[in-house]
mmCIF file of C-alpha atoms and ligand atoms in Angstrom:
data_model
loop_
_atom_site.group_PDB
_atom_site.id
_atom_site.type_symbol
_atom_site.label_atom_id
_atom_site.label_comp_id
_atom_site.label_asym_id
_atom_site.label_seq_id
_atom_site.Cartn_x
_atom_site.Cartn_y
_atom_site.Cartn_z
ATOM 1 C CA MET A 1 -0.082 -0.038 -0.157
ATOM 2 C CA VAL A 2 1.310 3.211 -1.106
ATOM 3 C CA LYS A 3 0.079 6.849 -0.258
ATOM 4 C CA VAL A 4 0.271 9.863 -2.340
ATOM 5 C CA HIS A 5 -0.167 13.489 -0.782
ATOM 6 C CA VAL A 6 -2.251 16.043 -2.858
ATOM 7 C CA SER A 7 -0.685 18.824 -1.193
ATOM 8 C CA LEU A 8 -3.182 21.557 -1.418
ATOM 9 C CA SER A 9 -3.162 24.417 0.723
ATOM 10 C CA THR A 10 -6.510 24.557 1.759
ATOM 11 C CA LYS A 11 -7.841 20.736 1.753
ATOM 12 C CA PRO A 12 -4.864 18.345 1.314
ATOM 13 C CA TYR A 13 -5.480 14.650 1.095
ATOM 14 C CA ASP A 14 -4.141 11.238 0.362
ATOM 15 C CA VAL A 15 -4.741 8.766 -2.542
ATOM 16 C CA THR A 16 -3.948 5.385 -1.268
ATOM 17 C CA ILE A 17 -3.068 2.870 -4.000
ATOM 18 C CA GLY A 18 -2.577 -1.050 -3.546
ATOM 19 C CA PRO A 19 -4.614 -4.310 -4.050
ATOM 20 C CA GLY A 20 -7.455 -4.525 -1.139
ATOM 21 C CA VAL A 21 -7.094 -0.727 -0.089
ATOM 22 C CA ARG A 22 -10.865 -0.429 -0.292
ATOM 23 C CA HIS A 23 -10.824 -2.116 3.336
ATOM 24 C CA GLU A 24 -9.059 1.254 4.347
ATOM 25 C CA LEU A 25 -12.296 3.014 4.425
ATOM 26 C CA GLY A 26 -13.294 2.480 8.097
ATOM 27 C CA ALA A 27 -10.009 3.297 9.287
ATOM 28 C CA ILE A 28 -10.235 6.613 7.149
ATOM 29 C CA LEU A 29 -13.697 7.415 8.541
ATOM 30 C CA GLU A 30 -12.576 6.965 12.230
ATOM 31 C CA ALA A 31 -9.299 8.826 11.685
ATOM 32 C CA THR A 32 -10.685 11.965 10.608
ATOM 33 C CA SER A 33 -10.476 14.412 13.228
ATOM 34 C CA VAL A 34 -14.088 15.714 12.784
ATOM 35 C CA GLY A 35 -15.504 12.317 13.175
ATOM 36 C CA TYR A 36 -18.199 11.651 10.618
ATOM 37 C CA GLN A 37 -21.596 10.836 11.813
ATOM 38 C CA SER A 38 -22.827 8.760 9.281
ATOM 39 C CA CYS A 39 -21.666 7.607 5.552
ATOM 40 C CA VAL A 40 -23.695 7.205 2.584
ATOM 41 C CA VAL A 41 -22.373 5.094 -0.469
ATOM 42 C CA VAL A 42 -23.347 6.418 -3.986
ATOM 43 C CA THR A 43 -22.874 3.451 -6.483
ATOM 44 C CA SER A 44 -24.786 1.762 -9.468
ATOM 45 C CA LYS A 45 -26.575 -1.358 -9.099
ATOM 46 C CA GLU A 46 -24.148 -3.383 -11.583
ATOM 47 C CA LEU A 47 -21.383 -2.512 -9.193
ATOM 48 C CA ARG A 48 -23.205 -3.281 -6.312
ATOM 49 C CA ALA A 49 -23.233 -6.904 -7.615
ATOM 50 C CA GLN A 50 -19.583 -7.196 -8.008
ATOM 51 C CA SER A 51 -17.791 -9.826 -5.656
ATOM 52 C CA TRP A 52 -15.221 -7.100 -4.458
ATOM 53 C CA PHE A 53 -18.288 -4.723 -3.399
ATOM 54 C CA ASP A 54 -18.665 -5.242 0.408
ATOM 55 C CA VAL A 55 -19.226 -1.866 1.967
ATOM 56 C CA ASP A 56 -22.724 -2.757 2.221
ATOM 57 C CA HIS A 57 -22.215 -5.577 4.912
ATOM 58 C CA ASP A 58 -22.185 -3.181 7.397
ATOM 59 C CA ASP A 59 -25.822 -2.269 8.636
ATOM 60 C CA ASP A 60 -24.815 1.375 9.425
ATOM 61 C CA VAL A 61 -24.054 2.005 5.691
ATOM 62 C CA THR A 62 -26.955 3.681 3.338
ATOM 63 C CA VAL A 63 -26.217 2.718 -0.523
ATOM 64 C CA ILE A 64 -28.016 5.115 -3.151
ATOM 65 C CA GLU A 65 -27.885 3.826 -7.038
ATOM 66 C CA VAL A 66 -27.472 5.727 -9.646
ATOM 67 C CA PRO A 67 -27.625 4.666 -13.521
ATOM 68 C CA GLU A 68 -24.631 3.077 -15.093
ATOM 69 C CA GLY A 69 -21.811 5.043 -16.752
ATOM 70 C CA GLU A 70 -22.765 8.810 -18.766
ATOM 71 C CA ARG A 71 -26.268 7.911 -17.656
ATOM 72 C CA ALA A 72 -25.491 9.118 -14.213
ATOM 73 C CA LYS A 73 -24.345 12.274 -15.155
ATOM 74 C CA THR A 74 -27.748 14.369 -15.503
ATOM 75 C CA PHE A 75 -29.575 16.821 -13.616
ATOM 76 C CA GLY A 76 -32.049 14.088 -12.982
ATOM 77 C CA SER A 77 -29.486 12.030 -11.218
ATOM 78 C CA LEU A 78 -28.265 15.086 -9.474
ATOM 79 C CA ALA A 79 -31.575 15.925 -8.183
ATOM 80 C CA SER A 80 -32.428 12.414 -7.175
ATOM 81 C CA LEU A 81 -28.955 12.051 -5.104
ATOM 82 C CA CYS A 82 -29.949 15.499 -3.339
ATOM 83 C CA GLU A 83 -33.255 14.461 -2.594
ATOM 84 C CA GLN A 84 -32.066 11.428 -0.976
ATOM 85 C CA PHE A 85 -29.429 13.174 0.810
ATOM 86 C CA ALA A 86 -32.201 15.644 2.439
ATOM 87 C CA ALA A 87 -34.499 12.540 3.128
ATOM 88 C CA LEU A 88 -31.410 10.837 5.012
ATOM 89 C CA GLN A 89 -31.179 14.276 6.813
ATOM 90 C CA LEU A 90 -27.468 14.352 5.896
ATOM 91 C CA SER A 91 -25.435 17.111 7.437
ATOM 92 C CA ARG A 92 -22.097 18.342 7.097
ATOM 93 C CA ARG A 93 -20.687 16.117 9.517
ATOM 94 C CA ASP A 94 -21.679 13.352 7.021
ATOM 95 C CA VAL A 95 -19.753 11.704 4.296
ATOM 96 C CA ILE A 96 -20.539 10.409 0.841
ATOM 97 C CA VAL A 97 -18.549 7.670 -0.386
ATOM 98 C CA ALA A 98 -18.570 7.393 -4.059
ATOM 99 C CA VAL A 99 -17.879 3.842 -5.847
ATOM 100 C CA GLY A 100 -17.577 3.924 -9.269
ATOM 101 C CA GLY A 101 -16.195 5.172 -12.805
ATOM 102 C CA GLY A 102 -15.416 8.478 -13.397
ATOM 103 C CA ALA A 103 -19.074 9.064 -14.491
ATOM 104 C CA LEU A 104 -20.130 8.349 -11.287
ATOM 105 C CA THR A 105 -17.413 9.938 -8.999
ATOM 106 C CA ASP A 106 -18.196 13.129 -11.253
ATOM 107 C CA VAL A 107 -21.910 13.031 -10.566
ATOM 108 C CA ALA A 108 -21.521 12.039 -6.847
ATOM 109 C CA GLY A 109 -18.760 14.335 -6.460
ATOM 110 C CA PHE A 110 -20.903 17.252 -8.112
ATOM 111 C CA ALA A 111 -24.019 16.341 -5.618
ATOM 112 C CA ALA A 112 -21.271 16.393 -2.725
ATOM 113 C CA ALA A 113 -20.136 19.786 -3.634
ATOM 114 C CA VAL A 114 -23.549 21.461 -3.946
ATOM 115 C CA TYR A 115 -25.645 19.671 -1.586
ATOM 116 C CA LEU A 116 -25.828 22.051 1.556
ATOM 117 C CA ARG A 117 -23.052 24.033 -0.407
ATOM 118 C CA GLY A 118 -20.588 21.456 0.009
ATOM 119 C CA ILE A 119 -20.296 18.055 2.279
ATOM 120 C CA SER A 120 -17.415 15.603 2.348
ATOM 121 C CA VAL A 121 -16.688 12.901 -0.290
ATOM 122 C CA ILE A 122 -14.484 9.872 -0.493
ATOM 123 C CA HIS A 123 -13.751 8.475 -3.797
ATOM 124 C CA ILE A 124 -13.427 4.723 -4.548
ATOM 125 C CA PRO A 125 -12.659 4.660 -8.211
ATOM 126 C CA THR A 126 -13.580 1.429 -10.091
ATOM 127 C CA THR A 127 -12.197 1.878 -13.477
ATOM 128 C CA LEU A 128 -8.440 2.606 -14.319
ATOM 129 C CA VAL A 129 -9.571 5.934 -15.956
ATOM 130 C CA GLY A 130 -11.116 6.775 -12.582
ATOM 131 C CA GLN A 131 -8.040 5.756 -10.364
ATOM 132 C CA VAL A 132 -5.365 7.399 -12.609
ATOM 133 C CA ASP A 133 -7.487 10.507 -13.520
ATOM 134 C CA ALA A 134 -11.349 11.300 -12.722
ATOM 135 C CA ALA A 135 -11.470 10.650 -9.131
ATOM 136 C CA ILE A 136 -8.416 13.134 -8.403
ATOM 137 C CA GLY A 137 -8.094 16.760 -8.780
ATOM 138 C CA GLY A 138 -11.537 17.742 -7.661
ATOM 139 C CA LYS A 139 -13.243 18.272 -11.126
ATOM 140 C CA THR A 140 -16.841 17.518 -10.991
ATOM 141 C CA ALA A 141 -19.447 17.659 -13.511
ATOM 142 C CA ILE A 142 -22.745 16.487 -15.401
ATOM 143 C CA ASN A 143 -23.441 16.579 -19.132
ATOM 144 C CA LEU A 144 -26.001 18.949 -20.698
ATOM 145 C CA PRO A 145 -27.513 18.172 -24.071
ATOM 146 C CA SER A 146 -25.356 20.491 -25.821
ATOM 147 C CA GLY A 147 -21.998 19.047 -24.384
ATOM 148 C CA LYS A 148 -20.387 16.982 -21.807
ATOM 149 C CA ASN A 149 -19.288 18.362 -18.370
ATOM 150 C CA LEU A 150 -20.759 21.829 -19.171
ATOM 151 C CA VAL A 151 -21.905 22.086 -15.482
ATOM 152 C CA GLY A 152 -19.884 21.267 -12.605
ATOM 153 C CA ALA A 153 -17.610 22.535 -9.836
ATOM 154 C CA PHE A 154 -14.332 22.043 -8.031
ATOM 155 C CA HIS A 155 -14.980 19.987 -4.923
ATOM 156 C CA GLN A 156 -12.026 18.230 -3.647
ATOM 157 C CA PRO A 157 -12.454 14.692 -1.987
ATOM 158 C CA VAL A 158 -11.061 14.198 1.546
ATOM 159 C CA ALA A 159 -9.637 10.612 0.471
ATOM 160 C CA VAL A 160 -9.347 8.767 -2.539
ATOM 161 C CA LEU A 161 -8.757 4.708 -2.431
ATOM 162 C CA CYS A 162 -7.044 3.043 -5.616
ATOM 163 C CA ASP A 163 -7.672 -0.498 -5.169
ATOM 164 C CA SER A 164 -6.538 -2.471 -8.274
ATOM 165 C CA GLU A 165 -8.166 -5.777 -7.034
ATOM 166 C CA ILE A 166 -11.457 -3.880 -8.267
ATOM 167 C CA LEU A 167 -10.098 -3.412 -11.669
ATOM 168 C CA GLU A 168 -10.154 -7.409 -12.037
ATOM 169 C CA SER A 169 -13.956 -7.397 -13.245
ATOM 170 C CA LEU A 170 -13.468 -4.317 -15.393
ATOM 171 C CA PRO A 171 -14.313 -5.163 -19.397
ATOM 172 C CA ASP A 172 -11.283 -5.088 -21.650
ATOM 173 C CA ARG A 173 -12.404 -2.005 -23.413
ATOM 174 C CA GLU A 174 -12.428 0.093 -20.392
ATOM 175 C CA ARG A 175 -9.376 -1.144 -19.273
ATOM 176 C CA GLN A 176 -7.808 -0.418 -22.589
ATOM 177 C CA SER A 177 -9.221 3.210 -22.141
ATOM 178 C CA GLY A 178 -7.236 3.782 -19.043
ATOM 179 C CA PHE A 179 -4.208 2.461 -20.544
ATOM 180 C CA GLY A 180 -4.729 6.022 -22.833
ATOM 181 C CA GLU A 181 -4.418 7.932 -19.894
ATOM 182 C CA VAL A 182 -1.596 5.676 -18.368
ATOM 183 C CA ALA A 183 0.505 6.162 -21.761
ATOM 184 C CA LYS A 184 0.038 9.891 -21.628
ATOM 185 C CA CYS A 185 1.121 9.904 -18.172
ATOM 186 C CA TRP A 186 4.092 7.695 -18.864
ATOM 187 C CA LEU A 187 5.119 10.182 -21.813
ATOM 188 C CA LEU A 188 4.629 13.175 -20.022
ATOM 189 C CA GLU A 189 7.206 11.783 -17.392
ATOM 190 C CA ASP A 190 9.454 11.268 -20.117
ATOM 191 C CA ARG A 191 9.848 7.627 -19.530
ATOM 192 C CA ARG A 192 11.316 5.243 -21.985
ATOM 193 C CA ALA A 193 9.092 2.391 -23.540
ATOM 194 C CA SER A 194 11.648 -0.083 -22.516
ATOM 195 C CA ALA A 195 10.881 0.417 -18.951
ATOM 196 C CA LEU A 196 7.347 -0.613 -19.098
ATOM 197 C CA ALA A 197 7.914 -4.234 -19.269
ATOM 198 C CA SER A 198 9.084 -4.347 -15.611
ATOM 199 C CA ALA A 199 6.665 -2.058 -14.386
ATOM 200 C CA SER A 200 3.186 -3.661 -12.689
ATOM 201 C CA LEU A 201 -0.185 -2.276 -12.891
ATOM 202 C CA ASP A 202 0.019 -0.774 -9.535
ATOM 203 C CA ASP A 203 3.215 0.932 -10.595
ATOM 204 C CA LEU A 204 1.682 2.449 -13.418
ATOM 205 C CA ILE A 205 -1.110 3.834 -11.436
ATOM 206 C CA LEU A 206 1.231 5.143 -8.707
ATOM 207 C CA LEU A 207 3.374 7.052 -11.507
ATOM 208 C CA SER A 208 -0.153 8.526 -13.126
ATOM 209 C CA VAL A 209 -1.474 9.553 -9.438
ATOM 210 C CA ASN A 210 1.982 10.912 -8.577
ATOM 211 C CA LEU A 211 2.020 13.026 -11.691
ATOM 212 C CA LYS A 212 -1.568 14.212 -11.497
ATOM 213 C CA ALA A 213 -1.174 14.952 -7.753
ATOM 214 C CA ARG A 214 1.879 17.056 -8.384
ATOM 215 C CA ILE A 215 0.338 19.042 -11.250
ATOM 216 C CA VAL A 216 -3.235 19.512 -9.339
ATOM 217 C CA ALA A 217 -1.058 20.639 -6.212
ATOM 218 C CA THR A 218 0.524 23.605 -8.312
ATOM 219 C CA ASP A 219 -2.720 24.410 -10.229
ATOM 220 C CA GLU A 220 -5.840 23.464 -8.295
ATOM 221 C CA PHE A 221 -8.282 25.497 -10.405
ATOM 222 C CA GLU A 222 -6.855 24.809 -14.075
ATOM 223 C CA SER A 223 -5.744 28.286 -14.716
ATOM 224 C CA GLY A 224 -2.167 26.906 -15.603
ATOM 225 C CA GLU A 225 0.190 24.054 -15.818
ATOM 226 C CA ARG A 226 -2.905 21.597 -15.279
ATOM 227 C CA ALA A 227 -3.489 22.269 -19.055
ATOM 228 C CA LEU A 228 -0.231 19.976 -19.624
ATOM 229 C CA LEU A 229 -2.709 16.915 -18.562
ATOM 230 C CA ASN A 230 -4.317 17.627 -21.817
ATOM 231 C CA TYR A 231 -1.530 16.125 -23.915
ATOM 232 C CA GLY A 232 -3.012 14.313 -26.724
ATOM 233 C CA HIS A 233 -6.274 15.611 -26.007
ATOM 234 C CA THR A 234 -6.958 18.361 -28.909
ATOM 235 C CA LEU A 235 -7.272 15.748 -31.472
ATOM 236 C CA ALA A 236 -8.773 13.210 -28.765
ATOM 237 C CA HIS A 237 -11.580 15.939 -28.278
ATOM 238 C CA ALA A 238 -12.255 16.356 -31.452
ATOM 239 C CA LEU A 239 -12.642 12.872 -32.593
ATOM 240 C CA GLU A 240 -14.922 12.196 -29.367
ATOM 241 C CA VAL A 241 -17.303 15.127 -30.431
ATOM 242 C CA LEU A 242 -17.494 13.641 -34.061
ATOM 243 C CA ALA A 243 -17.973 10.075 -32.511
ATOM 244 C CA LEU A 244 -20.659 11.395 -30.489
ATOM 245 C CA ALA A 245 -22.991 12.661 -33.353
ATOM 246 C CA HIS A 246 -21.846 9.371 -35.442
ATOM 247 C CA ASP A 247 -21.796 6.488 -33.115
ATOM 248 C CA PRO A 248 -21.281 6.923 -29.388
ATOM 249 C CA ASP A 249 -19.674 3.635 -29.194
ATOM 250 C CA LEU A 250 -17.112 4.278 -31.711
ATOM 251 C CA LEU A 251 -14.424 5.443 -29.209
ATOM 252 C CA ARG A 252 -13.793 5.392 -25.650
ATOM 253 C CA HIS A 253 -11.817 8.690 -24.325
ATOM 254 C CA GLY A 254 -8.438 6.829 -23.900
ATOM 255 C CA GLU A 255 -8.749 5.249 -27.443
ATOM 256 C CA ALA A 256 -9.202 8.717 -28.491
ATOM 257 C CA VAL A 257 -5.953 10.053 -26.177
ATOM 258 C CA GLY A 258 -3.885 7.227 -27.790
ATOM 259 C CA ILE A 259 -4.827 8.447 -31.238
ATOM 260 C CA GLY A 260 -4.124 12.135 -30.130
ATOM 261 C CA LEU A 261 -0.669 11.217 -28.431
ATOM 262 C CA GLY A 262 0.777 9.555 -31.752
ATOM 263 C CA PHE A 263 -0.511 12.701 -33.642
ATOM 264 C CA ALA A 264 1.017 15.227 -31.190
ATOM 265 C CA VAL A 265 4.332 13.920 -30.939
ATOM 266 C CA ARG A 266 4.449 14.089 -34.765
ATOM 267 C CA LEU A 267 3.103 17.680 -34.718
ATOM 268 C CA ALA A 268 5.870 18.591 -32.412
ATOM 269 C CA HIS A 269 8.525 16.533 -34.764
ATOM 270 C CA ALA A 270 7.167 18.731 -37.734
ATOM 271 C CA LEU A 271 7.486 21.675 -35.966
ATOM 272 C CA GLY A 272 11.138 20.899 -34.941
ATOM 273 C CA ARG A 273 10.544 20.637 -31.471
ATOM 274 C CA VAL A 274 11.467 16.719 -31.037
ATOM 275 C CA ASP A 275 13.624 14.289 -32.977
ATOM 276 C CA GLU A 276 12.668 10.996 -34.491
ATOM 277 C CA LEU A 277 13.663 8.805 -31.521
ATOM 278 C CA VAL A 278 10.898 10.753 -29.352
ATOM 279 C CA VAL A 279 8.493 9.925 -32.183
ATOM 280 C CA ALA A 280 9.617 6.116 -31.927
ATOM 281 C CA ASN A 281 9.552 6.114 -28.289
ATOM 282 C CA HIS A 282 5.873 7.257 -28.429
ATOM 283 C CA ASP A 283 4.896 4.584 -30.714
ATOM 284 C CA GLU A 284 6.721 1.751 -28.714
ATOM 285 C CA VAL A 285 4.651 2.993 -25.726
ATOM 286 C CA LEU A 286 1.347 3.224 -27.551
ATOM 287 C CA ALA A 287 2.131 -0.023 -29.087
ATOM 288 C CA PHE A 288 2.761 -1.713 -25.626
ATOM 289 C CA PHE A 289 -0.625 -0.457 -24.466
ATOM 290 C CA LYS A 290 -2.040 -2.084 -27.608
ATOM 291 C CA LEU A 291 -3.552 1.507 -28.399
ATOM 292 C CA SER A 292 -4.439 1.911 -32.005
ATOM 293 C CA LEU A 293 -3.243 4.831 -33.792
ATOM 294 C CA GLU A 294 -5.723 4.663 -36.430
ATOM 295 C CA VAL A 295 -8.152 7.766 -37.086
ATOM 296 C CA PRO A 296 -11.682 6.732 -37.777
ATOM 297 C CA LYS A 297 -12.386 6.522 -41.590
ATOM 298 C CA GLU A 298 -15.805 7.742 -40.864
ATOM 299 C CA PHE A 299 -14.464 11.414 -40.182
ATOM 300 C CA SER A 300 -12.949 13.778 -42.937
ATOM 301 C CA THR A 301 -9.701 15.776 -41.998
ATOM 302 C CA SER A 302 -11.668 18.988 -42.385
ATOM 303 C CA ASP A 303 -14.354 17.924 -39.989
ATOM 304 C CA ILE A 304 -11.715 16.983 -37.748
ATOM 305 C CA ILE A 305 -9.700 20.266 -37.955
ATOM 306 C CA ALA A 306 -12.990 21.992 -37.425
ATOM 307 C CA ALA A 307 -13.907 20.255 -34.366
ATOM 308 C CA MET A 308 -10.367 21.044 -33.071
ATOM 309 C CA GLY A 309 -11.138 24.901 -33.356
ATOM 310 C CA HIS A 310 -14.255 24.239 -31.185
ATOM 311 C CA ASP A 311 -12.617 22.319 -28.324
ATOM 312 C CA LYS A 312 -13.557 24.442 -25.213
ATOM 313 C CA LYS A 313 -9.819 24.047 -23.883
ATOM 314 C CA ALA A 314 -8.533 25.277 -27.414
ATOM 315 C CA HIS A 315 -10.014 28.948 -27.027
ATOM 316 C CA HIS A 316 -11.297 28.799 -30.624
ATOM 317 C CA ASP A 317 -7.577 28.409 -31.899
ATOM 318 C CA LEU A 318 -5.345 25.420 -32.654
ATOM 319 C CA THR A 319 -3.788 24.959 -29.473
ATOM 320 C CA PHE A 320 -1.579 21.728 -28.568
ATOM 321 C CA VAL A 321 0.287 20.519 -25.485
ATOM 322 C CA LEU A 322 3.456 19.686 -27.244
ATOM 323 C CA PRO A 323 7.143 18.392 -26.034
ATOM 324 C CA GLY A 324 9.773 20.225 -26.926
ATOM 325 C CA VAL A 325 13.532 21.307 -25.414
ATOM 326 C CA ASN A 326 11.870 22.870 -22.361
ATOM 327 C CA GLY A 327 9.789 20.071 -21.718
ATOM 328 C CA PHE A 328 5.983 19.906 -22.290
ATOM 329 C CA GLU A 329 4.200 23.291 -23.388
ATOM 330 C CA VAL A 330 1.004 24.611 -24.209
ATOM 331 C CA VAL A 331 1.666 25.989 -28.046
ATOM 332 C CA ARG A 332 -1.358 28.293 -29.231
ATOM 333 C CA GLY A 333 -2.122 29.338 -32.600
ATOM 334 C CA VAL A 334 -0.401 26.330 -34.439
ATOM 335 C CA ASN A 335 -0.446 26.914 -38.332
ATOM 336 C CA HIS A 336 -3.704 25.322 -39.751
ATOM 337 C CA GLU A 337 -1.815 24.031 -42.749
ATOM 338 C CA LEU A 338 0.770 22.297 -40.956
ATOM 339 C CA VAL A 339 -1.801 20.743 -38.797
ATOM 340 C CA VAL A 340 -3.614 19.460 -41.880
ATOM 341 C CA ARG A 341 -0.598 18.158 -43.667
ATOM 342 C CA VAL A 342 0.538 16.227 -40.393
ATOM 343 C CA LEU A 343 -2.844 14.858 -39.986
ATOM 344 C CA GLU A 344 -3.197 13.626 -43.576
ATOM 345 C CA GLU A 345 0.296 11.929 -43.259
ATOM 346 C CA TYR A 346 -0.482 10.224 -40.248
ATOM 347 C CA ARG A 347 -3.757 8.887 -41.486
ATOM 348 C CA GLU A 348 -2.146 7.869 -44.855
ATOM 349 C CA ALA A 349 0.648 5.907 -42.798
ATOM 350 C CA ARG A 350 -1.910 3.587 -41.207
HETATM 351 N N1 NAD B 1 -13.261 14.649 -13.402
HETATM 352 C C1 NAD B 1 -12.428 14.695 -13.816
HETATM 353 O O1 NAD B 1 -11.256 15.072 -13.804
HETATM 354 C C2 NAD B 1 -12.419 13.560 -14.953
HETATM 355 C C3 NAD B 1 -11.139 12.955 -15.755
HETATM 356 C C4 NAD B 1 -11.198 12.084 -16.618
HETATM 357 C C5 NAD B 1 -12.863 11.795 -16.930
HETATM 358 N N2 NAD B 1 -13.644 11.967 -16.465
HETATM 359 C C6 NAD B 1 -15.063 11.539 -16.764
HETATM 360 O O2 NAD B 1 -15.167 10.277 -16.408
HETATM 361 C C7 NAD B 1 -16.050 9.677 -17.436
HETATM 362 C C8 NAD B 1 -15.339 8.129 -17.814
HETATM 363 O O3 NAD B 1 -15.101 7.446 -16.770
HETATM 364 P P1 NAD B 1 -14.805 5.939 -17.159
HETATM 365 O O4 NAD B 1 -13.834 5.863 -18.049
HETATM 366 O O5 NAD B 1 -14.345 5.705 -15.779
HETATM 367 O O6 NAD B 1 -16.018 5.087 -17.524
HETATM 368 P P2 NAD B 1 -17.718 5.052 -16.739
HETATM 369 O O7 NAD B 1 -17.527 5.860 -15.406
HETATM 370 O O8 NAD B 1 -18.480 5.587 -17.778
HETATM 371 O O9 NAD B 1 -17.413 3.385 -16.538
HETATM 372 C C9 NAD B 1 -17.502 2.684 -17.555
HETATM 373 C C10 NAD B 1 -18.380 1.309 -17.581
HETATM 374 O O10 NAD B 1 -17.635 0.571 -16.655
HETATM 375 C C11 NAD B 1 -18.595 -0.028 -15.463
HETATM 376 N N3 NAD B 1 -17.582 -0.351 -14.528
HETATM 377 C C12 NAD B 1 -16.919 0.471 -13.708
HETATM 378 N N4 NAD B 1 -16.035 -0.155 -12.784
HETATM 379 C C13 NAD B 1 -16.205 -1.340 -12.896
HETATM 380 C C14 NAD B 1 -15.564 -2.540 -12.524
HETATM 381 N N5 NAD B 1 -14.610 -2.462 -11.574
HETATM 382 N N6 NAD B 1 -16.016 -3.824 -12.965
HETATM 383 C C15 NAD B 1 -16.771 -3.889 -13.950
HETATM 384 N N7 NAD B 1 -17.468 -2.879 -14.558
HETATM 385 C C16 NAD B 1 -16.996 -1.616 -14.047
HETATM 386 C C17 NAD B 1 -19.468 1.050 -15.273
HETATM 387 O O11 NAD B 1 -20.446 0.588 -14.547
HETATM 388 C C18 NAD B 1 -19.773 1.728 -16.674
HETATM 389 O O12 NAD B 1 -20.830 0.741 -17.083
HETATM 390 C C19 NAD B 1 -16.538 10.486 -18.285
HETATM 391 O O13 NAD B 1 -17.957 11.272 -17.957
HETATM 392 C C20 NAD B 1 -15.632 11.608 -18.221
HETATM 393 O O14 NAD B 1 -16.085 12.943 -18.520
HETATM 394 C C21 NAD B 1 -13.562 12.966 -15.440
HETATM 395 ZN ZN1 ZN B 2 -8.268 12.552 -20.716
#
């Protein structure tokens, strides 16, 4: 078991990583100086049926269910959660425990952020995406029909438990999606592909959590350095927007990130920022995680470029996080023609 400290000035907390760490929940609840009165678990029916789900064996624990995946990230679920919190007469001395993937911790975290103007939340992320990304850093959100994550709040958890045993029941495609984010972290940490063979899943989770914790601690509200975590995401977000309109099942987020990472390093190379060895290392890392570099044939290059310009994090310009001699940087106003050329070459090479 390893603890990573997220050293925020106002509300620091620990992310505990390792097989079986979900069993630390009781100790964490007891150890808090405030002393929580009661604990309410938010999860889904399907996750509650998993063999590792054992928090409800304690009679004092109330379990609230929300729908699976993105279907939980609605105003309807938010209202239902807050109504149930109120019916249970939860006060600011109580704690919500969110047990689920990124979608679930996003909506449960948001409900915890707004109910009574903020009550404590502990995340037990059950997907790899949740363990290395969504559950850490305090971003919470629900979706609107006009876009994902458009309504939300920053609300830091009081603790996060990343239990690799829970990931054993994860479907392959969800694991694969998580590896897209893990590959991003490995590359942001400037690690060689050759070192991957000796890394365990817990090592990979630890590396990713360490990186995210370090960046979140320097930029809690995403006004600067936190943007570096969007490496590979300019193309990924564009592909996801197009996939949503076409076939929502076409791409998982991490799969899109994998494609975006392979593209971003080629763009950096075309801009003279990195040499071919860096491109080759990216390709090896992505291949290790079995991430495809294939941009879906359904989308034209011009539609992709248009979607990139509308990425809310791109400020209506072509902005990329790119490696270079000074490390990773946010590069704004990248030449459109160059982006088109590199993207076309990237697609033709597959
Ligand atoms: N807040 C953030 O900083 C942040 C960061 C990244 C992603 N996100 C959000 O996270 C969401 C994606 O999260 P995700 O990739 O974890 O997917 P998800 O939460 O949609 O879960 C995917 C599916 O896997 C199932 N599942 C979860 N854990 C399981 C387990 N252990 N065994 C079997 N099945 C399991 C879920 O029930 C669901 O059907 C998106 O909504 C995204 O916007 C948020
Ligand atoms: Zn991501």
